[in-house]
Amino acid sequence: MDLSIGEVAERSGLSVHALRFYEREGLFANPVRRLSNGRRIYHEEDLEWLAICTKLRSSGMPLAMIRQYIELVRQGPGNEHERLELLRRHETHVEERIRELQETLAVMRYKVRVYEEHVARGEADRLWNPSHPDAARTDSHQECRPPQGA
């Protein structure tokens, strides 16, 4: 079934501008076909690839790495080990990023608890208040970092 750029945009959740960018950057697994009037024609396989490609992008895979992966796919059978290694490298990167985000989330949760406690006690002005240096010094440790294991 042939799909227009508008239909692909609607079904993929990507903008028409983003689809043109993906094409210009060579991020489609297959070349985008065009009618004699220049209109782009897409197929279901293009939508399937876009779903994968957008996940690779949202996971932080650089465009150059996506292009490298696509080139390996386009070459066909025989380079599966290279594809696997590329995907493993990125998987490691994603796992590291998740660990960093989990640490960040722990800090944010701690800060929310500290603020909730101070607001509930009516002592919110003691949190990093430069006009009350003694208060800031007393409570600054609570502002900076969560306790171990938090």
PDB file of C-alpha atoms in Angstrom:
ATOM      1  CA  MET A   1       0.000   0.000   0.000  1.00  0.00           C
ATOM      2  CA  ASP A   2       1.418   3.370  -1.006  1.00  0.00           C
ATOM      3  CA  LEU A   3       1.467   6.072   1.655  1.00  0.00           C
ATOM      4  CA  SER A   4       1.918   9.820   1.286  1.00  0.00           C
ATOM      5  CA  ILE A   5       4.303  11.802   3.464  1.00  0.00           C
ATOM      6  CA  GLY A   6       1.290  13.167   5.375  1.00  0.00           C
ATOM      7  CA  GLU A   7      -0.021   9.670   6.075  1.00  0.00           C
ATOM      8  CA  VAL A   8       3.401   8.516   7.257  1.00  0.00           C
ATOM      9  CA  ALA A   9       3.705  11.595   9.466  1.00  0.00           C
ATOM     10  CA  GLU A  10       0.311  10.891  11.012  1.00  0.00           C
ATOM     11  CA  ARG A  11       0.941   7.188  11.555  1.00  0.00           C
ATOM     12  CA  SER A  12       4.531   7.534  12.779  1.00  0.00           C
ATOM     13  CA  GLY A  13       4.048  10.595  14.958  1.00  0.00           C
ATOM     14  CA  LEU A  14       6.910  12.334  13.151  1.00  0.00           C
ATOM     15  CA  SER A  15       6.484  15.674  11.457  1.00  0.00           C
ATOM     16  CA  VAL A  16       6.708  16.043   7.685  1.00  0.00           C
ATOM     17  CA  HIS A  17       9.830  18.127   8.325  1.00  0.00           C
ATOM     18  CA  ALA A  18      11.379  15.268  10.356  1.00  0.00           C
ATOM     19  CA  LEU A  19      10.595  12.764   7.597  1.00  0.00           C
ATOM     20  CA  ARG A  20      12.311  14.970   5.039  1.00  0.00           C
ATOM     21  CA  PHE A  21      15.280  15.317   7.397  1.00  0.00           C
ATOM     22  CA  TYR A  22      15.491  11.521   7.814  1.00  0.00           C
ATOM     23  CA  GLU A  23      15.475  11.124   4.043  1.00  0.00           C
ATOM     24  CA  ARG A  24      18.069  13.860   3.504  1.00  0.00           C
ATOM     25  CA  GLU A  25      20.338  12.293   6.148  1.00  0.00           C
ATOM     26  CA  GLY A  26      20.024   8.828   4.607  1.00  0.00           C
ATOM     27  CA  LEU A  27      18.231   7.367   7.604  1.00  0.00           C
ATOM     28  CA  PHE A  28      15.729   5.242   5.690  1.00  0.00           C
ATOM     29  CA  ALA A  29      16.643   1.603   5.200  1.00  0.00           C
ATOM     30  CA  ASN A  30      15.425   1.806   1.598  1.00  0.00           C
ATOM     31  CA  PRO A  31      15.499   4.821  -0.706  1.00  0.00           C
ATOM     32  CA  VAL A  32      12.284   6.837  -0.594  1.00  0.00           C
ATOM     33  CA  ARG A  33      10.493   6.394  -3.895  1.00  0.00           C
ATOM     34  CA  ARG A  34       8.958   9.303  -5.785  1.00  0.00           C
ATOM     35  CA  LEU A  35       6.201   9.650  -8.326  1.00  0.00           C
ATOM     36  CA  SER A  36       6.806  11.411 -11.639  1.00  0.00           C
ATOM     37  CA  ASN A  37       5.494  14.620 -10.041  1.00  0.00           C
ATOM     38  CA  GLY A  38       8.134  14.377  -7.272  1.00  0.00           C
ATOM     39  CA  ARG A  39       5.779  13.336  -4.483  1.00  0.00           C
ATOM     40  CA  ARG A  40       7.298  10.905  -2.015  1.00  0.00           C
ATOM     41  CA  ILE A  41       5.800   7.429  -1.752  1.00  0.00           C
ATOM     42  CA  TYR A  42       6.294   5.284   1.336  1.00  0.00           C
ATOM     43  CA  HIS A  43       5.374   1.706   2.209  1.00  0.00           C
ATOM     44  CA  GLU A  44       4.555  -0.217   5.383  1.00  0.00           C
ATOM     45  CA  GLU A  45       8.190  -1.359   5.615  1.00  0.00           C
ATOM     46  CA  ASP A  46       9.210   2.299   5.852  1.00  0.00           C
ATOM     47  CA  LEU A  47       6.880   2.741   8.834  1.00  0.00           C
ATOM     48  CA  GLU A  48       8.344  -0.344  10.499  1.00  0.00           C
ATOM     49  CA  TRP A  49      11.861   0.990   9.988  1.00  0.00           C
ATOM     50  CA  LEU A  50      10.884   4.450  11.275  1.00  0.00           C
ATOM     51  CA  ALA A  51       9.604   2.848  14.484  1.00  0.00           C
ATOM     52  CA  ILE A  52      13.016   1.226  15.006  1.00  0.00           C
ATOM     53  CA  CYS A  53      14.951   4.289  13.906  1.00  0.00           C
ATOM     54  CA  THR A  54      13.083   6.634  16.253  1.00  0.00           C
ATOM     55  CA  LYS A  55      13.764   4.292  19.179  1.00  0.00           C
ATOM     56  CA  LEU A  56      17.456   4.263  18.299  1.00  0.00           C
ATOM     57  CA  ARG A  57      17.429   8.082  18.222  1.00  0.00           C
ATOM     58  CA  SER A  58      15.460   8.456  21.453  1.00  0.00           C
ATOM     59  CA  SER A  59      17.909   6.088  23.141  1.00  0.00           C
ATOM     60  CA  GLY A  60      20.704   8.488  22.257  1.00  0.00           C
ATOM     61  CA  MET A  61      22.219   6.681  19.289  1.00  0.00           C
ATOM     62  CA  PRO A  62      24.126   9.249  17.223  1.00  0.00           C
ATOM     63  CA  LEU A  63      23.052   9.787  13.614  1.00  0.00           C
ATOM     64  CA  ALA A  64      26.440   8.548  12.414  1.00  0.00           C
ATOM     65  CA  MET A  65      25.937   5.257  14.237  1.00  0.00           C
ATOM     66  CA  ILE A  66      22.409   4.885  12.828  1.00  0.00           C
ATOM     67  CA  ARG A  67      23.818   5.506   9.346  1.00  0.00           C
ATOM     68  CA  GLN A  68      26.485   2.867   9.964  1.00  0.00           C
ATOM     69  CA  TYR A  69      23.815   0.401  11.082  1.00  0.00           C
ATOM     70  CA  ILE A  70      21.629   1.193   8.053  1.00  0.00           C
ATOM     71  CA  GLU A  71      24.568   0.734   5.710  1.00  0.00           C
ATOM     72  CA  LEU A  72      25.220  -2.695   7.200  1.00  0.00           C
ATOM     73  CA  VAL A  73      21.530  -3.586   6.794  1.00  0.00           C
ATOM     74  CA  ARG A  74      21.571  -2.412   3.175  1.00  0.00           C
ATOM     75  CA  GLN A  75      24.593  -4.594   2.445  1.00  0.00           C
ATOM     76  CA  GLY A  76      22.454  -7.607   3.250  1.00  0.00           C
ATOM     77  CA  PRO A  77      23.428 -10.925   4.834  1.00  0.00           C
ATOM     78  CA  GLY A  78      26.964 -11.611   5.944  1.00  0.00           C
ATOM     79  CA  ASN A  79      27.598  -8.761   8.383  1.00  0.00           C
ATOM     80  CA  GLU A  80      25.293  -9.770  11.212  1.00  0.00           C
ATOM     81  CA  HIS A  81      28.213  -9.930  13.674  1.00  0.00           C
ATOM     82  CA  GLU A  82      29.094  -6.308  12.896  1.00  0.00           C
ATOM     83  CA  ARG A  83      25.486  -5.267  13.409  1.00  0.00           C
ATOM     84  CA  LEU A  84      25.377  -7.178  16.674  1.00  0.00           C
ATOM     85  CA  GLU A  85      28.552  -5.493  17.945  1.00  0.00           C
ATOM     86  CA  LEU A  86      27.224  -2.063  17.024  1.00  0.00           C
ATOM     87  CA  LEU A  87      23.966  -2.775  18.862  1.00  0.00           C
ATOM     88  CA  ARG A  88      25.823  -4.179  21.888  1.00  0.00           C
ATOM     89  CA  ARG A  89      27.969  -1.032  22.108  1.00  0.00           C
ATOM     90  CA  HIS A  90      24.879   1.107  22.104  1.00  0.00           C
ATOM     91  CA  GLU A  91      23.112  -1.165  24.574  1.00  0.00           C
ATOM     92  CA  THR A  92      26.008  -0.585  26.989  1.00  0.00           C
ATOM     93  CA  HIS A  93      25.668   3.172  26.466  1.00  0.00           C
ATOM     94  CA  VAL A  94      21.916   3.007  27.185  1.00  0.00           C
ATOM     95  CA  GLU A  95      22.501   0.973  30.362  1.00  0.00           C
ATOM     96  CA  GLU A  96      25.058   3.546  31.568  1.00  0.00           C
ATOM     97  CA  ARG A  97      22.628   6.372  30.846  1.00  0.00           C
ATOM     98  CA  ILE A  98      19.864   4.570  32.758  1.00  0.00           C
ATOM     99  CA  ARG A  99      22.185   4.231  35.775  1.00  0.00           C
ATOM    100  CA  GLU A 100      22.973   7.961  35.594  1.00  0.00           C
ATOM    101  CA  LEU A 101      19.275   8.801  35.382  1.00  0.00           C
ATOM    102  CA  GLN A 102      18.490   6.531  38.346  1.00  0.00           C
ATOM    103  CA  GLU A 103      21.110   8.394  40.410  1.00  0.00           C
ATOM    104  CA  THR A 104      19.629  11.710  39.289  1.00  0.00           C
ATOM    105  CA  LEU A 105      16.137  10.531  40.200  1.00  0.00           C
ATOM    106  CA  ALA A 106      17.339   9.534  43.685  1.00  0.00           C
ATOM    107  CA  VAL A 107      18.709  13.052  44.212  1.00  0.00           C
ATOM    108  CA  MET A 108      15.482  14.628  42.958  1.00  0.00           C
ATOM    109  CA  ARG A 109      13.352  12.430  45.218  1.00  0.00           C
ATOM    110  CA  TYR A 110      15.556  13.333  48.177  1.00  0.00           C
ATOM    111  CA  LYS A 111      15.304  17.056  47.416  1.00  0.00           C
ATOM    112  CA  VAL A 112      11.517  16.814  47.155  1.00  0.00           C
ATOM    113  CA  ARG A 113      11.371  15.107  50.588  1.00  0.00           C
ATOM    114  CA  VAL A 114      13.645  17.758  52.139  1.00  0.00           C
ATOM    115  CA  TYR A 115      11.504  20.566  50.779  1.00  0.00           C
ATOM    116  CA  GLU A 116       8.263  18.835  51.802  1.00  0.00           C
ATOM    117  CA  GLU A 117       9.569  18.422  55.367  1.00  0.00           C
ATOM    118  CA  HIS A 118      10.765  22.025  55.622  1.00  0.00           C
ATOM    119  CA  VAL A 119       7.550  23.427  54.128  1.00  0.00           C
ATOM    120  CA  ALA A 120       5.445  21.280  56.501  1.00  0.00           C
ATOM    121  CA  ARG A 121       7.444  22.573  59.502  1.00  0.00           C
ATOM    122  CA  GLY A 122       7.258  26.157  58.256  1.00  0.00           C
ATOM    123  CA  GLU A 123      11.051  26.251  57.867  1.00  0.00           C
ATOM    124  CA  ALA A 124      11.361  26.517  54.088  1.00  0.00           C
ATOM    125  CA  ASP A 125      13.261  29.786  54.491  1.00  0.00           C
ATOM    126  CA  ARG A 126      16.139  27.806  56.011  1.00  0.00           C
ATOM    127  CA  LEU A 127      16.924  26.131  52.683  1.00  0.00           C
ATOM    128  CA  TRP A 128      19.742  27.953  50.906  1.00  0.00           C
ATOM    129  CA  ASN A 129      18.705  31.377  52.060  1.00  0.00           C
ATOM    130  CA  PRO A 130      21.631  33.747  51.487  1.00  0.00           C
ATOM    131  CA  SER A 131      20.056  36.386  53.759  1.00  0.00           C
ATOM    132  CA  HIS A 132      20.345  33.944  56.698  1.00  0.00           C
ATOM    133  CA  PRO A 133      23.906  32.543  56.446  1.00  0.00           C
ATOM    134  CA  ASP A 134      23.617  30.509  59.653  1.00  0.00           C
ATOM    135  CA  ALA A 135      20.469  28.783  58.410  1.00  0.00           C
ATOM    136  CA  ALA A 136      21.995  28.100  55.025  1.00  0.00           C
ATOM    137  CA  ARG A 137      25.117  26.650  56.637  1.00  0.00           C
ATOM    138  CA  THR A 138      23.055  24.491  59.005  1.00  0.00           C
ATOM    139  CA  ASP A 139      20.815  22.986  56.349  1.00  0.00           C
ATOM    140  CA  SER A 140      23.034  23.121  53.273  1.00  0.00           C
ATOM    141  CA  HIS A 141      23.997  19.467  53.580  1.00  0.00           C
ATOM    142  CA  GLN A 142      20.344  18.582  53.102  1.00  0.00           C
ATOM    143  CA  GLU A 143      20.227  20.618  49.927  1.00  0.00           C
ATOM    144  CA  CYS A 144      23.240  19.010  48.265  1.00  0.00           C
ATOM    145  CA  ARG A 145      22.991  15.266  48.362  1.00  0.00           C
ATOM    146  CA  PRO A 146      20.830  12.372  49.491  1.00  0.00           C
ATOM    147  CA  PRO A 147      21.975  10.077  52.276  1.00  0.00           C
ATOM    148  CA  GLN A 148      23.883   6.967  51.243  1.00  0.00           C
ATOM    149  CA  GLY A 149      21.622   4.319  49.751  1.00  0.00           C
ATOM    150  CA  ALA A 150      18.836   6.774  48.910  1.00  0.00           C
TER     151      ALA A 150
END
